[in-house]
Tab-separated table of C-alpha atoms and ligand atoms in Angstrom:
chain	number	residue	atom	x	y	z
A	1	MET	CA	0.786	25.274	-10.519
A	2	ASP	CA	-1.911	24.223	-8.060
A	3	ILE	CA	-2.476	20.487	-7.592
A	4	ILE	CA	-4.808	18.162	-5.708
A	5	VAL	CA	-3.937	15.003	-3.804
A	6	VAL	CA	-6.909	12.712	-3.240
A	7	GLY	CA	-6.818	10.764	0.040
A	8	GLY	CA	-6.158	11.411	3.699
A	9	GLY	CA	-3.860	8.847	5.313
A	10	GLY	CA	-0.202	8.440	6.200
A	11	ARG	CA	0.544	7.537	2.601
A	12	GLU	CA	-0.922	10.802	1.347
A	13	HIS	CA	0.994	12.766	3.989
A	14	ALA	CA	4.244	11.149	2.795
A	15	ILE	CA	3.355	11.909	-0.833
A	16	ILE	CA	2.515	15.549	-0.051
A	17	LYS	CA	5.696	16.038	1.950
A	18	LYS	CA	7.705	14.762	-1.007
A	19	LEU	CA	5.780	16.856	-3.534
A	20	ARG	CA	6.541	19.951	-1.425
A	21	GLU	CA	10.184	19.609	-2.561
A	22	ASN	CA	9.152	20.766	-6.050
A	23	SER	CA	9.226	24.539	-6.503
A	24	GLU	CA	6.827	24.559	-9.470
A	25	ILE	CA	3.991	23.510	-7.203
A	26	ASP	CA	2.232	26.438	-5.567
A	27	LYS	CA	-0.789	25.254	-3.688
A	28	ILE	CA	-1.593	21.662	-2.731
A	29	TYR	CA	-5.186	20.823	-1.897
A	30	ALA	CA	-5.772	17.549	-0.038
A	31	LEU	CA	-9.193	15.920	-0.490
A	32	PRO	CA	-9.939	15.326	2.329
A	33	GLY	CA	-6.462	15.313	3.982
A	34	ASN	CA	-6.101	15.034	7.775
A	35	GLY	CA	-4.908	16.893	10.874
A	36	GLY	CA	-1.215	16.709	9.952
A	37	ILE	CA	-1.595	17.229	6.223
A	38	ALA	CA	-3.365	20.493	7.134
A	39	GLN	CA	0.049	21.865	8.121
A	40	GLU	CA	1.394	21.587	4.566
A	41	ALA	CA	-1.630	21.583	2.306
A	42	GLN	CA	-5.121	23.022	2.288
A	43	CYS	CA	-7.544	20.312	3.359
A	44	VAL	CA	-10.901	20.346	1.611
A	45	ASP	CA	-13.866	18.485	3.024
A	46	ILE	CA	-14.512	16.311	-0.036
A	47	SER	CA	-14.352	12.567	0.461
A	48	ALA	CA	-11.912	10.511	-1.631
A	49	THR	CA	-14.840	8.589	-3.114
A	50	ASP	CA	-16.922	11.655	-4.047
A	51	ILE	CA	-15.807	11.595	-7.668
A	52	ASP	CA	-18.238	14.319	-8.802
A	53	GLY	CA	-17.085	16.538	-5.938
A	54	ILE	CA	-13.397	15.962	-6.788
A	55	VAL	CA	-13.854	16.768	-10.472
A	56	ASP	CA	-15.986	19.854	-9.784
A	57	PHE	CA	-13.419	21.122	-7.293
A	58	ALA	CA	-10.527	20.554	-9.716
A	59	ILE	CA	-12.292	22.439	-12.497
A	60	ALA	CA	-13.369	25.316	-10.240
A	61	HIS	CA	-9.827	25.757	-8.870
A	62	ASN	CA	-7.979	25.512	-12.160
A	63	ILE	CA	-6.009	22.494	-10.981
A	64	GLY	CA	-2.958	21.653	-13.107
A	65	PHE	CA	-2.318	18.105	-11.862
A	66	ALA	CA	-4.090	15.494	-9.728
A	67	VAL	CA	-2.622	12.644	-7.701
A	68	VAL	CA	-5.202	9.991	-6.842
A	69	ALA	CA	-3.719	7.816	-4.088
A	70	PRO	CA	-6.349	5.420	-2.622
A	71	ASP	CA	-7.731	2.286	-4.268
A	72	ASP	CA	-11.466	3.114	-4.159
A	73	PRO	CA	-11.450	6.288	-6.272
A	74	LEU	CA	-9.026	4.667	-8.743
A	75	VAL	CA	-11.254	1.617	-9.168
A	76	MET	CA	-14.297	3.928	-9.415
A	77	GLY	CA	-12.701	5.807	-12.327
A	78	ALA	CA	-11.568	9.093	-10.725
A	79	VAL	CA	-8.630	9.357	-13.125
A	80	ASP	CA	-10.853	8.789	-16.176
A	81	ARG	CA	-13.188	11.531	-15.007
A	82	LEU	CA	-10.355	13.980	-14.272
A	83	HIS	CA	-8.795	13.235	-17.659
A	84	GLY	CA	-12.209	13.842	-19.181
A	85	ALA	CA	-12.051	17.331	-17.677
A	86	GLY	CA	-8.591	17.850	-19.217
A	87	ILE	CA	-6.635	17.472	-15.984
A	88	PRO	CA	-3.376	15.501	-16.066
A	89	CYS	CA	-3.182	12.851	-13.336
A	90	PHE	CA	-0.973	10.360	-11.597
A	91	GLY	CA	-2.792	7.053	-11.200
A	92	PRO	CA	-4.274	4.322	-13.370
A	93	SER	CA	-7.570	4.536	-15.192
A	94	ALA	CA	-10.359	2.238	-13.980
A	95	ASN	CA	-9.725	-0.340	-16.673
A	96	ALA	CA	-6.165	-0.782	-15.339
A	97	ALA	CA	-7.033	-0.373	-11.630
A	98	ILE	CA	-9.015	-3.612	-11.990
A	99	ILE	CA	-5.689	-5.348	-11.319
A	100	GLU	CA	-6.468	-4.576	-7.650
A	101	GLY	CA	-10.242	-4.204	-7.967
A	102	SER	CA	-10.775	-7.840	-8.929
A	103	LYS	CA	-8.587	-10.600	-7.538
A	104	ALA	CA	-10.141	-13.015	-10.044
A	105	PHE	CA	-8.981	-10.722	-12.864
A	106	ALA	CA	-5.460	-10.518	-11.391
A	107	LYS	CA	-5.215	-14.284	-10.977
A	108	GLU	CA	-6.335	-14.945	-14.539
A	109	LEU	CA	-3.867	-12.364	-15.856
A	110	MET	CA	-1.065	-14.197	-14.075
A	111	LYS	CA	-2.218	-17.627	-15.178
A	112	GLU	CA	-2.535	-16.600	-18.836
A	113	ASN	CA	0.919	-15.019	-18.795
A	114	ASN	CA	2.837	-17.566	-16.705
A	115	ILE	CA	3.477	-15.037	-13.954
A	116	PRO	CA	4.271	-17.051	-10.819
A	117	THR	CA	1.507	-17.023	-8.194
A	118	ALA	CA	-0.363	-19.411	-5.874
A	119	ALA	CA	-2.579	-22.045	-7.527
A	120	TYR	CA	-6.260	-21.021	-7.285
A	121	ASP	CA	-9.887	-21.350	-8.330
A	122	VAL	CA	-12.654	-18.748	-8.567
A	123	PHE	CA	-16.170	-19.344	-7.217
A	124	ASP	CA	-19.505	-17.614	-7.686
A	125	SER	CA	-21.474	-20.246	-5.780
A	126	PHE	CA	-21.326	-20.919	-2.043
A	127	GLU	CA	-21.999	-24.650	-2.448
A	128	ALA	CA	-19.249	-25.146	-5.030
A	129	ALA	CA	-16.736	-23.214	-2.898
A	130	VAL	CA	-17.532	-25.300	0.193
A	131	GLU	CA	-17.294	-28.513	-1.844
A	132	TYR	CA	-13.855	-27.412	-3.081
A	133	VAL	CA	-12.442	-26.752	0.399
A	134	ARG	CA	-13.881	-30.055	1.696
A	135	SER	CA	-11.165	-31.884	-0.210
A	136	GLY	CA	-8.605	-29.058	0.077
A	137	LYS	CA	-5.223	-28.947	1.755
A	138	PHE	CA	-4.956	-26.736	4.858
A	139	PRO	CA	-4.147	-23.996	5.543
A	140	ILE	CA	-6.054	-22.617	2.576
A	141	VAL	CA	-6.563	-18.969	1.613
A	142	ILE	CA	-10.005	-17.460	0.969
A	143	LYS	CA	-10.166	-14.011	-0.667
A	144	ALA	CA	-13.080	-11.746	-1.513
A	145	ASP	CA	-12.816	-10.812	-5.201
A	146	GLY	CA	-13.320	-7.060	-4.763
A	147	LEU	CA	-11.953	-4.310	-2.521
A	148	ALA	CA	-12.453	-5.010	1.184
A	149	LEU	CA	-10.342	-2.420	3.058
A	150	GLY	CA	-7.489	-4.941	3.295
A	151	LYS	CA	-9.702	-7.252	5.346
A	152	GLY	CA	-10.951	-9.600	2.636
A	153	VAL	CA	-8.334	-12.350	3.124
A	154	VAL	CA	-8.789	-15.282	5.511
A	155	ILE	CA	-6.199	-17.970	6.070
A	156	ALA	CA	-8.274	-20.954	7.159
A	157	ASN	CA	-6.580	-23.730	9.109
A	158	THR	CA	-9.512	-26.119	9.161
A	159	PHE	CA	-12.559	-26.967	7.050
A	160	THR	CA	-14.817	-25.295	9.626
A	161	GLU	CA	-12.851	-22.036	9.440
A	162	ALA	CA	-12.889	-22.147	5.655
A	163	GLU	CA	-16.631	-22.766	5.518
A	164	GLU	CA	-17.231	-19.898	7.940
A	165	ALA	CA	-15.096	-17.543	5.841
A	166	ILE	CA	-16.914	-18.529	2.650
A	167	ARG	CA	-20.291	-18.137	4.342
A	168	SER	CA	-19.513	-14.722	5.756
A	169	ALA	CA	-18.339	-13.444	2.354
A	170	MET	CA	-20.877	-15.118	0.066
A	171	VAL	CA	-24.002	-15.557	2.206
A	172	ASP	CA	-23.794	-12.976	5.004
A	173	GLY	CA	-22.383	-10.310	2.679
A	174	LYS	CA	-19.598	-9.232	5.065
A	175	PHE	CA	-17.816	-7.375	2.238
A	176	GLY	CA	-20.953	-6.381	0.329
A	177	LYS	CA	-20.737	-7.023	-3.394
A	178	SER	CA	-16.945	-7.470	-3.104
A	179	GLY	CA	-17.479	-10.925	-1.593
A	180	SER	CA	-20.163	-12.377	-3.852
A	181	ARG	CA	-17.330	-13.913	-5.855
A	182	ILE	CA	-14.317	-15.410	-4.069
A	183	VAL	CA	-10.874	-16.718	-4.937
A	184	ILE	CA	-9.608	-19.770	-3.068
A	185	GLU	CA	-5.896	-20.302	-3.280
A	186	GLU	CA	-2.959	-22.355	-2.154
A	187	PHE	CA	-1.173	-21.187	1.018
A	188	LEU	CA	2.358	-20.043	0.235
A	189	THR	CA	5.224	-20.014	2.717
A	190	GLY	CA	8.316	-17.843	2.590
A	191	ASN	CA	9.263	-14.241	3.220
A	192	GLU	CA	7.057	-11.371	2.090
A	193	VAL	CA	8.358	-8.364	0.180
A	194	SER	CA	6.459	-5.276	-1.001
A	195	VAL	CA	7.746	-3.625	-4.164
A	196	LEU	CA	6.282	-0.299	-5.261
A	197	ALA	CA	7.140	0.561	-8.841
A	198	PHE	CA	6.538	3.526	-11.116
A	199	THR	CA	5.319	2.547	-14.549
A	200	ASP	CA	4.083	4.473	-17.572
A	201	GLY	CA	3.058	1.320	-19.423
A	202	LYS	CA	6.394	1.232	-21.239
A	203	SER	CA	9.081	0.981	-18.598
A	204	ILE	CA	8.899	0.108	-14.924
A	205	ILE	CA	11.129	1.412	-12.144
A	206	PRO	CA	10.940	-0.256	-8.719
A	207	LEU	CA	11.525	1.752	-5.547
A	208	VAL	CA	13.446	0.385	-2.563
A	209	PRO	CA	11.871	-2.995	-1.611
A	210	SER	CA	10.173	-2.976	1.784
A	211	MET	CA	8.660	-5.242	4.424
A	212	ASP	CA	5.220	-4.577	5.889
A	213	HIS	CA	4.125	-5.923	9.296
A	214	LYS	CA	0.470	-6.781	8.792
A	215	ARG	CA	-0.484	-8.458	12.025
A	216	ALA	CA	-1.645	-6.470	15.036
A	217	LEU	CA	0.573	-8.125	17.649
A	218	ASP	CA	4.276	-8.763	18.160
A	219	GLY	CA	5.693	-11.908	16.598
A	220	ASP	CA	3.252	-11.613	13.661
A	221	LYS	CA	0.350	-12.715	15.852
A	222	GLY	CA	-3.192	-11.392	16.066
A	223	LEU	CA	-5.478	-10.030	13.414
A	224	ASN	CA	-4.502	-8.741	9.987
A	225	THR	CA	-4.381	-4.932	9.866
A	226	GLY	CA	-3.651	-2.366	7.174
A	227	GLY	CA	-0.034	-2.554	8.350
A	228	MET	CA	1.625	-1.763	11.711
A	229	GLY	CA	5.002	-0.699	10.390
A	230	ALA	CA	7.417	-1.104	7.521
A	231	ILE	CA	11.144	-1.244	6.966
A	232	ALA	CA	13.245	-0.815	3.865
A	233	PRO	CA	15.271	-2.183	2.222
A	234	ASN	CA	13.947	-5.708	2.667
A	235	PRO	CA	16.938	-8.010	3.281
A	236	TYR	CA	15.229	-10.983	1.628
A	237	TYR	CA	15.103	-9.159	-1.685
A	238	THR	CA	18.546	-9.930	-3.056
A	239	GLU	CA	19.836	-8.634	-6.389
A	240	GLU	CA	19.291	-12.046	-7.886
A	241	ILE	CA	15.648	-12.059	-6.781
A	242	ALA	CA	15.212	-8.489	-8.019
A	243	GLU	CA	16.356	-9.555	-11.467
A	244	GLU	CA	14.074	-12.572	-11.469
A	245	CYS	CA	11.149	-10.365	-10.435
A	246	MET	CA	11.854	-7.875	-13.201
A	247	ASN	CA	12.015	-10.591	-15.859
A	248	ARG	CA	9.308	-12.963	-14.664
A	249	ILE	CA	6.861	-10.661	-12.884
A	250	PHE	CA	7.213	-6.887	-13.372
A	251	MET	CA	7.725	-6.512	-17.115
A	252	PRO	CA	5.403	-9.437	-17.975
A	253	THR	CA	2.657	-7.743	-15.915
A	254	VAL	CA	3.093	-4.414	-17.714
A	255	LYS	CA	3.062	-6.145	-21.110
A	256	ALA	CA	0.085	-8.341	-20.243
A	257	MET	CA	-1.966	-5.292	-19.252
A	258	ASN	CA	-1.011	-3.531	-22.499
A	259	ALA	CA	-2.018	-6.585	-24.520
A	260	LEU	CA	-5.499	-6.354	-22.970
A	261	GLY	CA	-5.760	-2.637	-23.787
A	262	ARG	CA	-5.465	-1.870	-20.067
A	263	GLU	CA	-2.231	0.135	-20.018
A	264	PHE	CA	-1.260	0.748	-16.386
A	265	LYS	CA	0.161	4.174	-15.532
A	266	GLY	CA	0.940	5.052	-11.936
A	267	CYS	CA	2.371	3.144	-8.997
A	268	LEU	CA	1.997	-0.600	-9.312
A	269	TYR	CA	2.439	-2.468	-6.045
A	270	PHE	CA	3.658	-6.056	-6.029
A	271	GLY	CA	3.012	-8.039	-2.849
A	272	LEU	CA	5.463	-10.916	-3.226
A	273	MET	CA	6.251	-14.116	-1.361
A	274	ILE	CA	9.825	-15.326	-1.796
A	275	THR	CA	9.191	-19.074	-1.726
A	276	SER	CA	11.620	-21.973	-2.093
A	277	ASP	CA	10.460	-22.042	-5.749
A	278	GLY	CA	11.324	-18.374	-6.237
A	279	PRO	CA	9.242	-15.180	-5.972
A	280	LYS	CA	5.457	-15.447	-6.427
A	281	VAL	CA	2.812	-12.728	-6.511
A	282	ILE	CA	0.431	-12.664	-3.534
A	283	GLU	CA	-1.370	-9.548	-4.666
A	284	TYR	CA	-1.215	-6.525	-6.925
A	285	ASN	CA	-2.306	-3.101	-5.738
A	286	CYS	CA	-3.019	-0.289	-8.175
A	287	ARG	CA	-1.478	2.342	-5.885
A	288	PHE	CA	1.188	3.175	-3.337
A	289	GLY	CA	0.972	0.835	-0.317
A	290	ASP	CA	0.446	2.098	3.202
A	291	PRO	CA	2.564	2.106	5.409
A	292	GLU	CA	5.241	1.072	2.882
A	293	THR	CA	5.091	4.474	1.164
A	294	GLN	CA	5.925	6.169	4.450
A	295	ALA	CA	9.128	4.092	4.639
A	296	VAL	CA	10.057	4.152	0.967
A	297	LEU	CA	9.356	7.682	-0.330
A	298	PRO	CA	11.872	9.303	2.043
A	299	LEU	CA	14.481	7.056	0.339
A	300	LEU	CA	13.617	8.476	-3.096
A	301	LYS	CA	16.251	11.011	-4.088
A	302	THR	CA	14.692	12.088	-7.402
A	303	ASP	CA	11.952	14.720	-7.428
A	304	LEU	CA	8.603	12.941	-7.103
A	305	PHE	CA	6.582	15.440	-9.141
A	306	THR	CA	9.049	15.120	-12.048
A	307	ILE	CA	8.512	11.354	-11.984
A	308	MET	CA	4.729	11.655	-11.738
A	309	ARG	CA	4.534	13.959	-14.737
A	310	ALA	CA	6.844	11.699	-16.737
A	311	VAL	CA	4.553	8.747	-15.959
A	312	GLU	CA	1.522	10.703	-17.144
A	313	ASP	CA	3.334	11.792	-20.329
A	314	GLU	CA	4.707	8.282	-20.950
A	315	ARG	CA	8.335	9.340	-20.891
A	316	LEU	CA	9.461	7.649	-17.681
A	317	GLU	CA	12.527	6.210	-19.429
A	318	GLU	CA	13.889	9.760	-19.707
A	319	VAL	CA	13.995	10.161	-15.932
A	320	LYS	CA	16.921	8.881	-13.938
A	321	VAL	CA	15.355	7.672	-10.709
A	322	GLU	CA	17.865	7.684	-7.874
A	323	LEU	CA	17.362	5.845	-4.606
A	324	SER	CA	19.140	6.276	-1.298
A	325	ASP	CA	21.171	3.357	0.015
A	326	ARG	CA	20.259	4.225	3.605
A	327	SER	CA	17.696	2.324	5.695
A	328	SER	CA	14.236	3.262	6.791
A	329	CYS	CA	11.865	2.256	9.579
A	330	CYS	CA	8.246	3.419	9.796
A	331	LEU	CA	6.517	2.637	13.082
A	332	VAL	CA	2.724	2.936	13.141
A	333	LEU	CA	1.143	4.347	16.307
A	334	ALA	CA	-2.397	3.015	16.470
A	335	SER	CA	-5.410	3.326	18.752
A	336	ASP	CA	-5.544	0.332	21.073
A	337	GLY	CA	-8.190	-2.084	19.793
A	338	TYR	CA	-7.458	-1.529	16.096
A	339	PRO	CA	-8.355	-3.254	13.741
A	340	LEU	CA	-11.565	-3.861	15.735
A	341	ALA	CA	-13.228	-1.253	17.968
A	342	TYR	CA	-11.169	1.689	19.244
A	343	GLU	CA	-11.687	5.155	20.730
A	344	LYS	CA	-11.618	8.324	18.665
A	345	GLY	CA	-11.281	11.977	19.608
A	346	ASN	CA	-8.310	11.658	22.008
A	347	GLU	CA	-5.972	14.636	21.979
A	348	ILE	CA	-2.534	14.067	20.462
A	349	THR	CA	0.522	15.924	21.718
A	350	ILE	CA	3.715	15.863	19.741
A	351	GLY	CA	6.847	16.907	21.617
A	352	ASP	CA	10.109	18.086	20.184
A	353	ILE	CA	11.050	15.797	17.304
A	354	SER	CA	13.884	17.681	15.738
A	355	GLN	CA	16.274	14.880	14.864
A	356	LYS	CA	17.362	14.956	11.253
A	357	ASP	CA	15.635	12.597	8.844
A	358	VAL	CA	12.756	11.758	11.152
A	359	TYR	CA	9.272	12.268	9.729
A	360	VAL	CA	5.907	12.299	11.468
A	361	PHE	CA	3.190	11.276	9.022
A	362	HIS	CA	-0.388	11.675	10.159
A	363	ALA	CA	-2.965	9.009	9.273
A	364	GLY	CA	-6.096	8.949	11.479
A	365	THR	CA	-5.926	12.472	12.880
A	366	LYS	CA	-8.046	15.566	12.539
A	367	GLN	CA	-8.018	19.127	13.752
A	368	LYS	CA	-10.693	20.038	16.257
A	369	ASP	CA	-10.966	23.380	18.037
A	370	GLY	CA	-7.290	24.106	17.413
A	371	ARG	CA	-6.145	20.729	18.717
A	372	ILE	CA	-5.179	17.546	16.895
A	373	VAL	CA	-7.222	14.517	17.910
A	374	THR	CA	-7.313	10.853	16.912
A	375	SER	CA	-9.860	9.950	14.239
A	376	GLY	CA	-8.796	6.516	13.007
A	377	GLY	CA	-7.258	3.184	13.911
A	378	ARG	CA	-3.818	3.914	12.530
A	379	VAL	CA	-3.092	7.372	13.938
A	380	ILE	CA	0.489	8.356	13.071
A	381	GLY	CA	3.465	6.823	11.285
A	382	VAL	CA	6.933	7.796	12.500
A	383	THR	CA	9.680	7.198	9.976
A	384	ALA	CA	13.408	7.421	10.635
A	385	ILE	CA	16.109	7.205	7.979
A	386	ARG	CA	19.571	6.138	9.122
A	387	ASP	CA	22.684	4.500	7.694
A	388	THR	CA	21.768	1.094	9.099
A	389	LEU	CA	18.454	-0.603	9.776
A	390	ALA	CA	19.305	-1.057	13.470
A	391	GLU	CA	19.827	2.702	13.826
A	392	ALA	CA	16.648	3.498	11.899
A	393	ILE	CA	14.589	1.244	14.178
A	394	THR	CA	16.054	2.798	17.336
A	395	ALA	CA	15.489	6.330	16.018
A	396	ALA	CA	11.855	5.628	15.053
A	397	TYR	CA	11.074	4.133	18.487
A	398	ASP	CA	12.859	7.021	20.253
A	399	ALA	CA	10.881	9.621	18.302
A	400	ALA	CA	7.604	7.790	18.980
A	401	GLU	CA	8.141	8.343	22.718
A	402	HIS	CA	7.479	12.048	22.093
A	403	ILE	CA	4.040	11.424	20.590
A	404	CYS	CA	1.349	10.942	23.196
A	405	PHE	CA	-2.342	10.112	23.150
A	406	GLU	CA	-4.659	8.056	25.270
A	407	ASN	CA	-4.636	4.345	24.304
A	408	LYS	CA	-1.595	4.639	22.057
A	409	TYR	CA	-0.558	1.205	20.824
A	410	SER	CA	2.330	0.071	18.653
A	411	ARG	CA	4.127	-3.168	18.014
A	412	ARG	CA	7.454	-3.492	19.838
A	413	ASP	CA	9.179	-5.588	17.177
A	414	ILE	CA	8.983	-3.652	13.892
A	415	GLY	CA	12.059	-4.585	11.848
A	416	GLU	CA	13.291	-7.297	14.189
A	417	SER	CA	12.824	-10.172	11.773
A	418	ALA	CA	14.629	-8.140	9.092
A	419	LEU	CA	17.498	-7.490	11.511
A	420	SER	CA	17.807	-11.226	12.231
A	421	ALA	CA	17.809	-11.895	8.503
A	422	ILE	CA	20.662	-9.417	8.040
A	423	LYS	CA	22.589	-11.079	10.875
A	424	ASN	CA	22.046	-14.492	9.283
A	425	ARG	CA	22.649	-13.173	5.792
A	426	GLY	CA	25.106	-15.939	5.089
A	427	ALA	CA	22.223	-18.379	5.411
A	428	LEU	CA	19.806	-16.470	3.169
B	1	AMP	P1	-3.665	-9.316	0.895
B	1	AMP	O1	-4.803	-8.527	1.460
B	1	AMP	O2	-3.924	-9.971	-0.399
B	1	AMP	O3	-2.376	-8.528	0.995
B	1	AMP	O4	-3.403	-10.466	1.922
B	1	AMP	C1	-3.133	-10.189	3.268
B	1	AMP	C2	-2.043	-11.090	3.769
B	1	AMP	O5	-2.507	-12.445	3.732
B	1	AMP	C3	-0.775	-11.084	2.915
B	1	AMP	O6	0.090	-10.041	3.198
B	1	AMP	C4	-0.192	-12.415	3.298
B	1	AMP	O7	0.484	-12.321	4.538
B	1	AMP	C5	-1.403	-13.290	3.473
B	1	AMP	N1	-1.658	-14.062	2.254
B	1	AMP	C6	-2.425	-13.722	1.203
B	1	AMP	N2	-2.418	-14.682	0.258
B	1	AMP	C7	-1.624	-15.672	0.732
B	1	AMP	C8	-1.211	-16.943	0.240
B	1	AMP	N3	-1.640	-17.413	-0.932
B	1	AMP	N4	-0.384	-17.673	1.002
B	1	AMP	C9	0.049	-17.230	2.199
B	1	AMP	N5	-0.315	-16.044	2.724
B	1	AMP	C10	-1.133	-15.273	2.011
B	2	LIG	N1	0.318	-2.303	3.242
B	2	LIG	C1	-0.400	-3.011	2.270
B	2	LIG	C2	-1.297	-2.216	1.424
B	2	LIG	O1	-1.168	-1.018	1.287
B	2	LIG	O2	-2.181	-2.815	0.827
């Protein structure tokens, strides 16, 4: 069978690598893919948001299955359109992808169903939002309602910062239409956990819990990014918390979506804060997270394509999903300057990385005149799987030494806070 994977980042590279383990798949087309994906799939120059182009391509090439990975095409209804053309897919339809596409929708869903989350209000008017923060408690969190490339969240420490964030979203249109409505919510403290889970709308199966590192600089300083690295498992996610999440968050979310006629099928991502009052939802994503997927998929022992088809056919409960008990570290190599301005077009050389269980996932790379050059802020993710987290971290950093490009930048402390947590486990 020939399949398509829509998207072109490190996440999609990790997905394609995993799908390659299935012998029923013949050809994989990546739309648009990237410089590294080109080594294991045929890249096609169709953007992930060109829904007409994707559907036309799938029909013309007799595609048997489609995996839609990024948020934009999901929210725009790519899966609905592909289904309309008779093509089975992995990913939610637009009416379920709204769980990520509108933060106001997600917050109301949680409120109505007693799913723990930060207290909040939704605003359509600049004046009312500013009035609200005038009497608010700081820090306070301001979020654009719609998709904003992971940049729509501001944690404001003062009234002035809050007003500026509201103005830039609602008046200056920094996020376009996505920011004309905003959510203002309580600031939560605790430890963050990302849980990616397969669901077919009936059952839900979480993958190994992970920890993203969102800030650009060591010590969780600097600007928010798409993610500078991830480790798994996340030591803060104890079995007790996992059970609480399943009962109070995961299953209630699946049921609440069904009750609204918005059955979610695909990968549902829970961004959680483990607070002193228990786990609370910070955000839902309607897709695999990035870079978390690069850390977590290599720990999936069960065939990914088997799971994806079972999700589509609503028979996930028949599949026994097995997870490795090893540890994973994904280190993101970025272009210096990311998430602001950075250079593109620098040649990348990758030396001998032949250690077992080390993966090089390309993100912002492209092929040019037979060479691989940088084309994005996050360039490559290097993942190492080892028996312990400490070994995985060392192996990922060692392998990264063999990848060179001008202005390469990475954090030096990926996984360190998780290691300290493991050392202090008694105190957790
Ligand atoms: P998001 O784009 O929703 O993932 O938010 C980006 C980051 O902002 C999260 O990973 C958190 O670190 C932080 N954040 C979002 N909402 C809150 C909140 N209510 N309290 C504390 N931190 C938050
Ligand atoms: N790493 C967070 C996300 O994918 O949204």
